[in-house]
PDB file of C-alpha atoms in Angstrom:
ATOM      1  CA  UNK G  21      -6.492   1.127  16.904  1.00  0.00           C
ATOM      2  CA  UNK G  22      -3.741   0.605  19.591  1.00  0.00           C
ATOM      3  CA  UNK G  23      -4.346  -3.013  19.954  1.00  0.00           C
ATOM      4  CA  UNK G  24      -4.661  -3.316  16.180  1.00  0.00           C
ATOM      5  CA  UNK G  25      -1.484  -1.385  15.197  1.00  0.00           C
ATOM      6  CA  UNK G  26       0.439  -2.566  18.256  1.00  0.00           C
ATOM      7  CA  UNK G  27       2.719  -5.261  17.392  1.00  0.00           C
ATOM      8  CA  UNK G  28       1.323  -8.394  19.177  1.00  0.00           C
ATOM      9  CA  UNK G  29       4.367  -9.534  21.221  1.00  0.00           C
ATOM     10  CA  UNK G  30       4.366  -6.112  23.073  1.00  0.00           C
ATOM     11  CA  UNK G  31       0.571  -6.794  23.269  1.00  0.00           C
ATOM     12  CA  UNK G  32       1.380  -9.824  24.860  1.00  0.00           C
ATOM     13  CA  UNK G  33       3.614  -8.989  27.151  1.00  0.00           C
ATOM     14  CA  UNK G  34       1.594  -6.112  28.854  1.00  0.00           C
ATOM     15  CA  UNK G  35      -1.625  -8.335  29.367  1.00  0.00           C
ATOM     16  CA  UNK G  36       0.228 -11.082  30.135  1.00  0.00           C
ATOM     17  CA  UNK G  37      -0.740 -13.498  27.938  1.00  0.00           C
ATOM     18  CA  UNK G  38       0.209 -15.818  25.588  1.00  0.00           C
ATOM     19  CA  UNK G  39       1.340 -14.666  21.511  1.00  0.00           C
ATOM     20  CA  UNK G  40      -0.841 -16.900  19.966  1.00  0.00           C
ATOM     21  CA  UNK G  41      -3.780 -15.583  22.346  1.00  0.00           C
ATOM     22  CA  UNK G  42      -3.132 -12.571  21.664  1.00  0.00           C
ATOM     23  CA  UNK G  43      -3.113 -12.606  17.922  1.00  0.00           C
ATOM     24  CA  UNK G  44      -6.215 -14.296  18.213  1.00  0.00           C
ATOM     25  CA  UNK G  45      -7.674 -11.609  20.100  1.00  0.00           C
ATOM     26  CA  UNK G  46      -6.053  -8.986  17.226  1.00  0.00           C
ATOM     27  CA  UNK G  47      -8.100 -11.126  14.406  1.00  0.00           C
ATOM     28  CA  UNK G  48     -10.908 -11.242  16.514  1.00  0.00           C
ATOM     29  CA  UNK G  49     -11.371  -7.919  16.696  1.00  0.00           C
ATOM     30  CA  UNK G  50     -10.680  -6.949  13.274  1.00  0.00           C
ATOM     31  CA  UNK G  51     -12.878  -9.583  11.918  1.00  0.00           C
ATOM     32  CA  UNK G  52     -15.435  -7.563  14.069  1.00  0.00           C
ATOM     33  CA  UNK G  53     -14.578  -4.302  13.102  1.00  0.00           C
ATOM     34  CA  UNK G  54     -14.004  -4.836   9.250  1.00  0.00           C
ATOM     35  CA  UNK G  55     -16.938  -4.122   6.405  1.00  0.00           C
ATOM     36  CA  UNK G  56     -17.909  -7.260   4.265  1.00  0.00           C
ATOM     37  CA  UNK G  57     -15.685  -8.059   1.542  1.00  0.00           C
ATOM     38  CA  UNK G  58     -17.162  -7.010  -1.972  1.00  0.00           C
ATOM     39  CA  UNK G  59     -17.070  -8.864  -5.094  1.00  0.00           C
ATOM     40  CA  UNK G  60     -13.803  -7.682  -7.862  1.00  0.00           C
ATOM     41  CA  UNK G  61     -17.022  -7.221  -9.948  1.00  0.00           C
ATOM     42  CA  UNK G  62     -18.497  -4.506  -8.251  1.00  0.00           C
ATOM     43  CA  UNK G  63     -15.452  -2.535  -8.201  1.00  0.00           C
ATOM     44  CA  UNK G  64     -15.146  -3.189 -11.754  1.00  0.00           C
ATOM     45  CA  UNK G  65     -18.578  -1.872 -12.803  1.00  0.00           C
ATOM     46  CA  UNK G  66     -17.854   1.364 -10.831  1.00  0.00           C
ATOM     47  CA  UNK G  67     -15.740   3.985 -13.098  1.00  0.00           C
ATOM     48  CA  UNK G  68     -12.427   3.884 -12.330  1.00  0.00           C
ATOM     49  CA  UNK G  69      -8.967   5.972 -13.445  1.00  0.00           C
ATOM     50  CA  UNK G  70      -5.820   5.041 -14.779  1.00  0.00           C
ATOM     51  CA  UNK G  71      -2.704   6.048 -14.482  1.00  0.00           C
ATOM     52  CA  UNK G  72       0.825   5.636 -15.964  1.00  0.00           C
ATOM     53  CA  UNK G  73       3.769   3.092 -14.581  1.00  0.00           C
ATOM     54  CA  UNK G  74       6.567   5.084 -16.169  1.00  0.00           C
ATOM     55  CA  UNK G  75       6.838   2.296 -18.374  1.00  0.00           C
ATOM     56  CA  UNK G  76       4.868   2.576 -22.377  1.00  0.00           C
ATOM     57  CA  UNK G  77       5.099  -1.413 -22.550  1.00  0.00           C
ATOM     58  CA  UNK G  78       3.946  -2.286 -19.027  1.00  0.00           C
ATOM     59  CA  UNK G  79       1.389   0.132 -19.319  1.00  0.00           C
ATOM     60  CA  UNK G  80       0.141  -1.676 -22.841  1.00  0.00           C
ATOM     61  CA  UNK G  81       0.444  -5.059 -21.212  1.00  0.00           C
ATOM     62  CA  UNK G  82      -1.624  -3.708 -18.293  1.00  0.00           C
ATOM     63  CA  UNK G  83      -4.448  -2.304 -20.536  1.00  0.00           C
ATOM     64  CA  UNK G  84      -3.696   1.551 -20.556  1.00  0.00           C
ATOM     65  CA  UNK G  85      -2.043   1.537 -16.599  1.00  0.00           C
ATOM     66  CA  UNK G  86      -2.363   1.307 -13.057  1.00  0.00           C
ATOM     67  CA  UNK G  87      -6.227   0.723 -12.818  1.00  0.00           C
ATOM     68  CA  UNK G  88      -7.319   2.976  -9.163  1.00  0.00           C
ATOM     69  CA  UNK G  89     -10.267   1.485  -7.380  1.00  0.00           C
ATOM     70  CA  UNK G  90      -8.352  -2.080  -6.315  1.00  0.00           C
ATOM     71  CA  UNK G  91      -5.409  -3.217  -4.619  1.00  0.00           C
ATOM     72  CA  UNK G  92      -2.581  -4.195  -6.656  1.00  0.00           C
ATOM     73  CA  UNK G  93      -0.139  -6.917  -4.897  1.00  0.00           C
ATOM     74  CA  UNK G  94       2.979  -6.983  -6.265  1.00  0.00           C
ATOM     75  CA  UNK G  95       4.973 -10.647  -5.770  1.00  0.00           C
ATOM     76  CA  UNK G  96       8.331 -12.041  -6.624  1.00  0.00           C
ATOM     77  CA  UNK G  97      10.838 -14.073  -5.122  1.00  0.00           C
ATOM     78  CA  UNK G  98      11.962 -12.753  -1.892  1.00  0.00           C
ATOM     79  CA  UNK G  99      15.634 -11.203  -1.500  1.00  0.00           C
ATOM     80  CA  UNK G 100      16.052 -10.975  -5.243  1.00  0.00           C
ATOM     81  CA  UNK G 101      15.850  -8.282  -7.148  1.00  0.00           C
ATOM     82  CA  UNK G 102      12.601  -8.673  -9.009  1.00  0.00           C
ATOM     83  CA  UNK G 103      11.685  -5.000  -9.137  1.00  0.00           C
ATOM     84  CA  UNK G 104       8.595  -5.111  -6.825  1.00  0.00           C
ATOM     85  CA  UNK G 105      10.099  -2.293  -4.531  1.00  0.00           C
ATOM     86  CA  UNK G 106      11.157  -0.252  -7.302  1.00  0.00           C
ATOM     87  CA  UNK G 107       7.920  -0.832  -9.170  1.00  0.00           C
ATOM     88  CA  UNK G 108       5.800   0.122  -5.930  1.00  0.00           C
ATOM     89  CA  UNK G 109       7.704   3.368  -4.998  1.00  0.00           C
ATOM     90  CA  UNK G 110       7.657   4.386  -9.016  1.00  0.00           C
ATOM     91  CA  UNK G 111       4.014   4.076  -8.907  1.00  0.00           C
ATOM     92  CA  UNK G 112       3.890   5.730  -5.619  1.00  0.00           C
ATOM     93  CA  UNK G 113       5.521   8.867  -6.904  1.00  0.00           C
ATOM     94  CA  UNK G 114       3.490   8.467 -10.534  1.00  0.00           C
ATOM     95  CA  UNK G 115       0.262   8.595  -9.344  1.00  0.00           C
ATOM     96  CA  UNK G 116       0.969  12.170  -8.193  1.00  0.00           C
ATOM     97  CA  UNK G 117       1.694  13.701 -11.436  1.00  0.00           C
ATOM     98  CA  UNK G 118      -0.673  15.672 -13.610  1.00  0.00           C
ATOM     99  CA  UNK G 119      -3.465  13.769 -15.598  1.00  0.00           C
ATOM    100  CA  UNK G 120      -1.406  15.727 -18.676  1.00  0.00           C
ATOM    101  CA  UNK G 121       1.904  13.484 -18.327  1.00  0.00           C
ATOM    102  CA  UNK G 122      -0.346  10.290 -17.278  1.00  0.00           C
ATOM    103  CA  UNK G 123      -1.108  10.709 -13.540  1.00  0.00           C
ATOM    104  CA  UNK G 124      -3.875  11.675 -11.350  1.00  0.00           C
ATOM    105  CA  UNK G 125      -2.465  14.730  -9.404  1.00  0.00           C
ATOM    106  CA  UNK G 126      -3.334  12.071  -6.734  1.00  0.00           C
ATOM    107  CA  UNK G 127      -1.450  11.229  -3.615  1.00  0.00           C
ATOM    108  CA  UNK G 128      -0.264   6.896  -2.581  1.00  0.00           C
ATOM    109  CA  UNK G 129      -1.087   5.022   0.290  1.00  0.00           C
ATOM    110  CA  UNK G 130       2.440   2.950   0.627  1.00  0.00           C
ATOM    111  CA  UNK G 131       1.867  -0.591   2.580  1.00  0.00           C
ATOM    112  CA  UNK G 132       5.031  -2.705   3.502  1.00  0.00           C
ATOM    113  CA  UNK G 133       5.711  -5.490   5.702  1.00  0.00           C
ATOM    114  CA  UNK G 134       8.958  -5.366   6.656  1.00  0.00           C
ATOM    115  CA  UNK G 135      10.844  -1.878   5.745  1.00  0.00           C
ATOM    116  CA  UNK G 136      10.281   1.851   6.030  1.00  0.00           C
ATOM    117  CA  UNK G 137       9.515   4.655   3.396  1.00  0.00           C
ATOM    118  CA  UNK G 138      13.068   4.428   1.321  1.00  0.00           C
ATOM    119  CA  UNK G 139      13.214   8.215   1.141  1.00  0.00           C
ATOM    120  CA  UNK G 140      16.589   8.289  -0.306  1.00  0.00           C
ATOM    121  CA  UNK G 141      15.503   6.252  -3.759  1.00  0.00           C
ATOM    122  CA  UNK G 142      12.361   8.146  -3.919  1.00  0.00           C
ATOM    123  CA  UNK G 143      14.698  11.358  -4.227  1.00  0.00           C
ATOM    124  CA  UNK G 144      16.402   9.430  -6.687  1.00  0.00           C
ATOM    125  CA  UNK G 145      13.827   8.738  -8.981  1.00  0.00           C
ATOM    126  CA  UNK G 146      12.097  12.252  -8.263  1.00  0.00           C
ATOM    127  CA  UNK G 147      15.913  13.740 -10.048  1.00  0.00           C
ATOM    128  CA  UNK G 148      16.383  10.679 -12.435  1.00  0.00           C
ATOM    129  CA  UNK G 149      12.731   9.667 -13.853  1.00  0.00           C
ATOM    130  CA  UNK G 150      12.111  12.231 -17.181  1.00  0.00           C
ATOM    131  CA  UNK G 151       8.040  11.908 -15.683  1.00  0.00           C
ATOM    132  CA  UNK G 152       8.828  12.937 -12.321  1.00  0.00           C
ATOM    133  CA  UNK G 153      10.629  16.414 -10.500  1.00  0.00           C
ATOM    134  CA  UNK G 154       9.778  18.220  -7.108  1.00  0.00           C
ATOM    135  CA  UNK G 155       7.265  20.303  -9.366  1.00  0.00           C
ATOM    136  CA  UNK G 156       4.842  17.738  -9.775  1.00  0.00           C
ATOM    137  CA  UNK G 157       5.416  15.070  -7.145  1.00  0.00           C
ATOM    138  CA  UNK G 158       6.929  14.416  -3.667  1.00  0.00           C
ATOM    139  CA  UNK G 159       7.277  12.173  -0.193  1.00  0.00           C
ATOM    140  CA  UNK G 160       4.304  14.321   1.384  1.00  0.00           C
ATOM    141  CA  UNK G 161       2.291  12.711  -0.997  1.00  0.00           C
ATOM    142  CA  UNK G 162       3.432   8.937   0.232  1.00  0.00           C
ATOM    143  CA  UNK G 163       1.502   7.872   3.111  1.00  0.00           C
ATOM    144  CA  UNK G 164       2.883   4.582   4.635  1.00  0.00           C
ATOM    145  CA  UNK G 165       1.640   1.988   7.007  1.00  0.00           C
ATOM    146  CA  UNK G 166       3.488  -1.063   8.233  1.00  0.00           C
ATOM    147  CA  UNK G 167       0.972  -4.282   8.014  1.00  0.00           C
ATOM    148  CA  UNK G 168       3.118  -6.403  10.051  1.00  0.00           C
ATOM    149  CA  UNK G 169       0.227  -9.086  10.381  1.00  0.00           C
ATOM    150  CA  UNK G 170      -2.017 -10.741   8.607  1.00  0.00           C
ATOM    151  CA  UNK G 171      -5.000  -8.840  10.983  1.00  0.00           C
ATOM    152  CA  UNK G 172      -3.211  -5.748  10.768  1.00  0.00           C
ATOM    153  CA  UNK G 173      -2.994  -5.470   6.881  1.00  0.00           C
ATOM    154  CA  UNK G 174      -6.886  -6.631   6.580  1.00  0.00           C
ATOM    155  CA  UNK G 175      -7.516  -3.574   9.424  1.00  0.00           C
ATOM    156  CA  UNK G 176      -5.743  -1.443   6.912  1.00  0.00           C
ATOM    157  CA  UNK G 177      -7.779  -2.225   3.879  1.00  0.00           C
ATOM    158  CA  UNK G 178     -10.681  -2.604   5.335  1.00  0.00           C
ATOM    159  CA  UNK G 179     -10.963   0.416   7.697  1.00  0.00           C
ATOM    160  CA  UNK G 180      -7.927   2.256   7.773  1.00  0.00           C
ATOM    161  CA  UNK G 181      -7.660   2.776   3.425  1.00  0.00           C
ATOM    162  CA  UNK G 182     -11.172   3.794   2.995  1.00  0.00           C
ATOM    163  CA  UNK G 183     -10.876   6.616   5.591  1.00  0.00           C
ATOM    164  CA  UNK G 184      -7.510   8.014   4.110  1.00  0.00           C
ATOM    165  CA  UNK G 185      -9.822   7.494   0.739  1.00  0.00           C
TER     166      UNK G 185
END
């Protein structure tokens, strides 16, 4: 998990090799240590749970919610305020609230590229959301990893997810 997790120019630097060698090492080894993909339809037959976006339309257009049971990317133009952070740490605070209000009393595995946790508009939304409060949610309840890395982020879903699972 060091090499994995590691980003690769320090990687580089302490065996002495090359970047590009050494991400190819990285993907090497988690192509070796990563489970066989599966098929969406397999996840799709199994019984999954639903929960709430905060949002009564989005959830509609979405089919009832937040499906559980898949990884949902969320995409938009970079540096322009889309919504896809404020979606993603919404959700990541919704999906710990009571099955009663449209959660899963559930806890959110938080994956970015390129920033940290932001702690101080979690808070935010915790005060200013009418779904959320310190009662039924919180940041314990956010676990983040930084997928830096194409090999890094498959490492994560493939080995890393399933075990916080």
């Amino acid at each position: 998990s060091e090499l994995v997790l590691a980003f690769p120019q320090d990687v580089a630097k302490q065996l002495r090799l090359s970047l590009s060698d050494t991400q190819k090492i990285v993907g090497d080894v988690c192509n070796e240590l990563s489970p066989a993909p599966r098929d969406l339809e397999e996840y799709m037959a199994e019984k999954q749970s639903k929960f709430t976006t905060g949002d009564a339309a989005l959830d509609t257009m979405l089919g009832g919610g937040i499906q559980t049971g898949m990884v949902w990317e969320l995409v938009g133009e970079r540096q322009v305020a889309s919504g896809k952070t404020q979606l993603a740490l919404q959700l990541s605070l919704l999906v710990q609230v009571p099955t009663n209000l449209g959660g899963l009393s559930g806890s959110a595995c938080y994956l970015t590229s390129s920033a940290t946790l932001q702690t101080k508009r979690l808070n935010q939304l915790i005060s200013e959301h009418p779904l959320l409060s310190t009662d039924v949610c919180g940041l314990s309840d956010i676990h983040t990893n930084m997928v830096s890395t194409v090999p890094i982020l498959l490492h994560t879903l493939e080995v890393k997810l399933p075990l916080l699972v």
